[in-house]
Tab-separated table of C-alpha atoms in Angstrom:
chain	number	residue	atom	x	y	z
A	1	MET	CA	136.412	26.621	85.102
A	2	ARG	CA	136.814	28.770	88.205
A	3	ILE	CA	136.468	32.473	89.022
A	4	GLU	CA	138.191	33.388	92.295
A	5	ASN	CA	139.671	36.221	94.344
A	6	THR	CA	137.667	39.116	92.920
A	7	ASN	CA	138.883	42.552	94.023
A	8	ILE	CA	137.264	45.914	93.162
A	9	TYR	CA	139.314	49.118	93.161
A	10	ASN	CA	138.784	52.874	92.915
A	11	SER	CA	134.991	52.915	93.202
A	12	PHE	CA	134.738	56.044	95.333
A	13	MET	CA	137.258	58.116	93.392
A	14	ALA	CA	135.523	57.233	90.114
A	15	ILE	CA	132.104	58.170	91.490
A	16	ARG	CA	133.333	61.400	93.041
A	17	GLY	CA	134.863	62.278	89.660
A	18	ILE	CA	131.454	62.402	87.945
A	19	ARG	CA	130.964	65.768	89.669
A	20	ASN	CA	133.962	67.352	87.956
A	21	SER	CA	132.109	68.322	84.785
A	22	TYR	CA	129.419	70.101	86.777
A	23	ASP	CA	131.534	71.711	89.519
A	24	SER	CA	129.059	70.068	91.874
A	25	TRP	CA	131.305	68.331	94.387
A	26	ASP	CA	129.148	69.615	97.258
A	27	ASP	CA	126.303	67.470	95.885
A	28	CYS	CA	128.342	64.290	96.171
A	29	ASP	CA	126.473	62.183	98.728
A	30	SER	CA	128.462	58.945	98.431
A	31	VAL	CA	130.797	57.942	101.231
A	32	GLY	CA	134.153	56.337	100.580
A	33	ILE	CA	135.342	53.536	102.830
A	34	GLY	CA	138.975	54.530	103.164
A	35	VAL	CA	142.227	53.030	104.334
A	36	PHE	CA	144.891	55.618	105.053
A	37	TYR	CA	148.659	55.189	105.117
A	38	GLY	CA	150.097	58.357	106.620
A	39	ILE	CA	150.500	61.218	104.156
A	40	LYS	CA	151.775	59.076	101.276
A	41	TRP	CA	148.627	57.482	99.922
A	42	SER	CA	145.135	56.343	100.726
A	43	SER	CA	142.723	53.787	99.305
A	44	TYR	CA	138.986	54.162	98.656
A	45	ASN	CA	138.237	50.760	97.233
A	46	HIS	CA	134.572	50.691	98.227
A	47	CYS	CA	131.842	53.199	98.863
A	48	GLN	CA	128.245	53.669	99.887
A	49	ILE	CA	126.468	55.361	96.995
A	50	GLY	CA	124.184	58.278	97.766
A	51	GLU	CA	120.843	58.912	96.094
A	52	LYS	CA	122.018	62.006	94.193
A	53	ASP	CA	125.111	60.274	92.870
A	54	SER	CA	123.076	57.214	91.932
A	55	LYS	CA	120.734	59.297	89.751
A	56	LEU	CA	123.629	61.079	88.058
A	57	MET	CA	125.453	57.798	87.437
A	58	GLN	CA	122.370	56.275	85.825
A	59	SER	CA	121.885	59.292	83.564
A	60	LEU	CA	125.529	59.099	82.442
A	61	VAL	CA	125.292	55.369	81.755
A	62	LYS	CA	122.103	55.908	79.758
A	63	ALA	CA	123.794	58.674	77.727
A	64	GLY	CA	126.306	56.185	76.305
A	65	SER	CA	129.940	55.174	76.435
A	66	SER	CA	131.382	58.654	75.855
A	67	HIS	CA	129.546	59.971	78.918
A	68	ARG	CA	130.022	57.095	81.375
A	69	LYS	CA	133.778	57.544	81.672
A	70	PHE	CA	133.589	56.767	85.386
A	71	LEU	CA	133.059	53.086	84.506
A	72	ARG	CA	136.529	53.053	82.961
A	73	GLN	CA	137.957	54.190	86.292
A	74	ILE	CA	136.543	51.317	88.358
A	75	PHE	CA	138.899	48.364	88.178
A	76	VAL	CA	138.471	44.644	88.804
A	77	SER	CA	141.232	42.121	89.438
A	78	VAL	CA	140.293	38.438	89.424
A	79	ASP	CA	141.775	34.957	89.034
A	80	MET	CA	140.164	33.015	86.196
A	81	THR	CA	140.830	29.386	85.315
A	82	LEU	CA	139.337	28.889	81.857
A	83	PRO	CA	139.697	26.398	79.014
A	84	ILE	CA	141.941	27.440	76.153
A	85	PHE	CA	138.957	27.636	73.799
A	86	LEU	CA	137.449	30.353	76.003
A	87	TRP	CA	140.691	32.303	76.385
A	88	SER	CA	140.781	32.679	72.607
A	89	GLU	CA	137.360	34.367	72.743
A	90	MET	CA	138.275	36.416	75.811
A	91	ASP	CA	141.085	37.989	73.789
A	92	THR	CA	138.386	39.928	71.912
A	93	TYR	CA	138.235	42.215	74.954
A	94	ARG	CA	141.775	43.537	74.806
A	95	VAL	CA	140.848	47.162	75.545
A	96	ALA	CA	141.650	48.117	79.144
A	97	THR	CA	142.391	44.481	79.967
A	98	VAL	CA	145.595	42.947	81.335
A	99	ARG	CA	146.192	39.185	81.452
A	100	ASN	CA	148.986	37.530	83.442
A	101	SER	CA	148.721	33.815	82.655
A	102	CYS	CA	150.221	30.623	83.956
A	103	SER	CA	152.717	29.586	81.288
A	104	THR	CA	152.373	26.252	79.515
A	105	MET	CA	155.927	26.821	78.300
A	106	HIS	CA	157.218	26.577	81.874
A	107	THR	CA	154.698	24.299	83.575
A	108	LEU	CA	153.043	21.979	81.040
A	109	ALA	CA	155.548	19.122	81.257
A	110	ARG	CA	156.311	19.271	84.972
A	111	ARG	CA	153.752	16.645	85.965
A	112	ILE	CA	151.398	14.008	84.648
A	113	LEU	CA	148.020	15.429	83.576
A	114	THR	CA	144.671	14.221	84.929
A	115	LYS	CA	141.080	14.723	83.813
A	116	ASP	CA	140.832	17.596	86.345
A	117	ASP	CA	143.188	19.627	84.145
A	118	PHE	CA	140.446	19.919	81.516
A	119	GLU	CA	137.067	21.627	81.302
A	120	TYR	CA	135.446	18.437	80.042
A	121	GLU	CA	136.741	14.914	80.626
A	122	PRO	CA	139.224	14.246	77.815
A	123	ASP	CA	139.360	11.176	75.622
A	124	PRO	CA	141.372	8.606	77.640
A	125	VAL	CA	143.477	7.820	74.577
A	126	VAL	CA	144.356	11.494	74.099
A	127	LEU	CA	145.201	11.894	77.788
A	128	GLY	CA	147.352	8.779	77.645
A	129	VAL	CA	149.309	10.052	74.640
A	130	LEU	CA	149.853	13.417	76.326
A	131	ASN	CA	151.251	11.749	79.421
A	132	ILE	CA	153.504	9.481	77.355
A	133	ASN	CA	154.898	12.608	75.696
A	134	ILE	CA	155.381	14.255	79.093
A	135	LYS	CA	157.316	11.236	80.425
A	136	GLU	CA	159.483	11.151	77.301
A	137	TYR	CA	160.137	14.871	77.666
A	138	GLN	CA	161.106	14.493	81.321
A	139	ASN	CA	163.514	11.645	80.558
A	140	GLU	CA	165.102	13.127	77.424
A	141	LYS	CA	168.621	14.535	77.886
A	142	ASP	CA	169.296	15.967	74.441
A	143	ASP	CA	168.135	19.602	74.221
A	144	ASP	CA	167.089	19.470	70.549
A	145	ALA	CA	165.112	16.260	71.005
A	146	LYS	CA	163.590	17.691	74.180
A	147	ASN	CA	162.440	20.789	72.315
A	148	GLN	CA	160.826	18.678	69.583
A	149	LEU	CA	158.967	16.638	72.202
A	150	PHE	CA	157.712	19.816	73.825
A	151	LEU	CA	156.455	21.188	70.506
A	152	ARG	CA	154.645	17.892	69.896
A	153	LEU	CA	153.075	18.154	73.333
A	154	LYS	CA	151.915	21.735	72.754
A	155	ASN	CA	150.486	20.786	69.361
A	156	SER	CA	148.535	17.868	70.861
A	157	LEU	CA	147.057	19.781	73.788
A	158	PRO	CA	143.213	19.853	73.584
A	159	SER	CA	141.507	23.241	73.650
A	160	GLY	CA	139.661	22.179	76.804
A	161	PHE	CA	142.901	22.367	78.808
A	162	LEU	CA	142.414	24.689	81.794
A	163	GLN	CA	144.746	27.654	82.148
A	164	LYS	CA	144.793	30.107	85.029
A	165	ALA	CA	145.354	33.851	84.650
A	166	THR	CA	145.026	36.929	86.812
A	167	MET	CA	142.901	39.393	84.851
A	168	THR	CA	142.444	43.124	85.280
A	169	PHE	CA	139.374	44.763	83.727
A	170	ASN	CA	137.492	48.002	84.084
A	171	TYR	CA	133.718	48.208	84.417
A	172	GLU	CA	133.177	49.518	80.891
A	173	THR	CA	134.900	46.454	79.436
A	174	LEU	CA	132.902	44.135	81.685
A	175	LEU	CA	129.650	45.879	80.752
A	176	ASN	CA	130.382	45.383	77.047
A	177	MET	CA	131.358	41.779	77.700
A	178	TYR	CA	128.054	41.131	79.463
A	179	LEU	CA	125.935	42.779	76.756
A	180	GLN	CA	127.691	40.915	73.957
A	181	ARG	CA	127.985	37.461	75.570
A	182	ARG	CA	124.952	37.049	77.865
A	183	SER	CA	123.132	34.891	75.288
A	184	HIS	CA	126.180	33.034	73.977
A	185	ARG	CA	125.786	29.313	73.326
A	186	LEU	CA	128.875	28.408	75.370
A	187	PRO	CA	127.752	27.829	78.995
A	188	GLN	CA	131.071	29.188	80.262
A	189	TRP	CA	130.072	32.670	79.084
A	190	GLY	CA	126.881	32.337	81.115
A	191	ILE	CA	128.990	31.744	84.233
A	192	ILE	CA	131.163	34.780	83.493
A	193	CYS	CA	128.106	36.963	82.841
A	194	GLY	CA	126.591	35.766	86.115
A	195	TRP	CA	129.774	36.841	87.884
A	196	ILE	CA	129.634	40.275	86.192
A	197	VAL	CA	126.000	40.830	87.194
A	198	ASN	CA	126.850	40.258	90.855
A	199	LEU	CA	129.718	42.758	90.996
A	200	PRO	CA	129.083	45.872	93.124
A	201	LEU	CA	127.333	48.669	91.175
A	202	MET	CA	126.471	46.427	88.232
A	203	ASN	CA	122.838	46.183	89.293
A	204	LEU	CA	122.652	49.965	89.021
A	205	VAL	CA	124.417	50.037	85.641
A	206	LEU	CA	122.395	47.198	84.113
A	207	GLY	CA	119.154	48.537	85.570
A	208	VAL	CA	119.164	51.540	83.232
A	209	SER	CA	116.473	50.833	80.674
A	210	ASN	CA	118.314	51.270	77.376
A	211	VAL	CA	121.648	49.640	78.295
């Protein structure tokens, strides 16, 4: 499995927004690192968090999900290459999550598979049968027969097959994912939770005693 190309968005705007309920914008002591594009739009993807904002953020996190709305406004985009058996568990976290996957329908039979296409080294017999099916599919001219070969290939694909997707989360979803999966028996969840812990701001969020 691989986790690559992590991007964090909207941190400063989300943190500045915690002041809205208190009309206390003058107390905001975080600084957004901005990129400006004329008068049309600007981007504050990162920020330096001030002491006052840090204390308020921690109190909101401690107060529970209904109060820490700012976490739902910090977004993460990342490329994940995970085995199929883990994608089925990842689908539990559908709220505020978008998945744009590589399609087995369009790419599975384009090339011969190798052991590197799987999370764990597959049974050589199984890999051999898959590749025989792929070669038959590539050489078949009849559309109906070709479709049947493809369905056989899909049905035979082990759950350890690696599939890449670009995922979009918010911090609230990732926090829940960490809390629910940090002790999971699958080692792949440990890798994902380790990635979550090292995201900006997560040390502050997870450091609150009763989270």
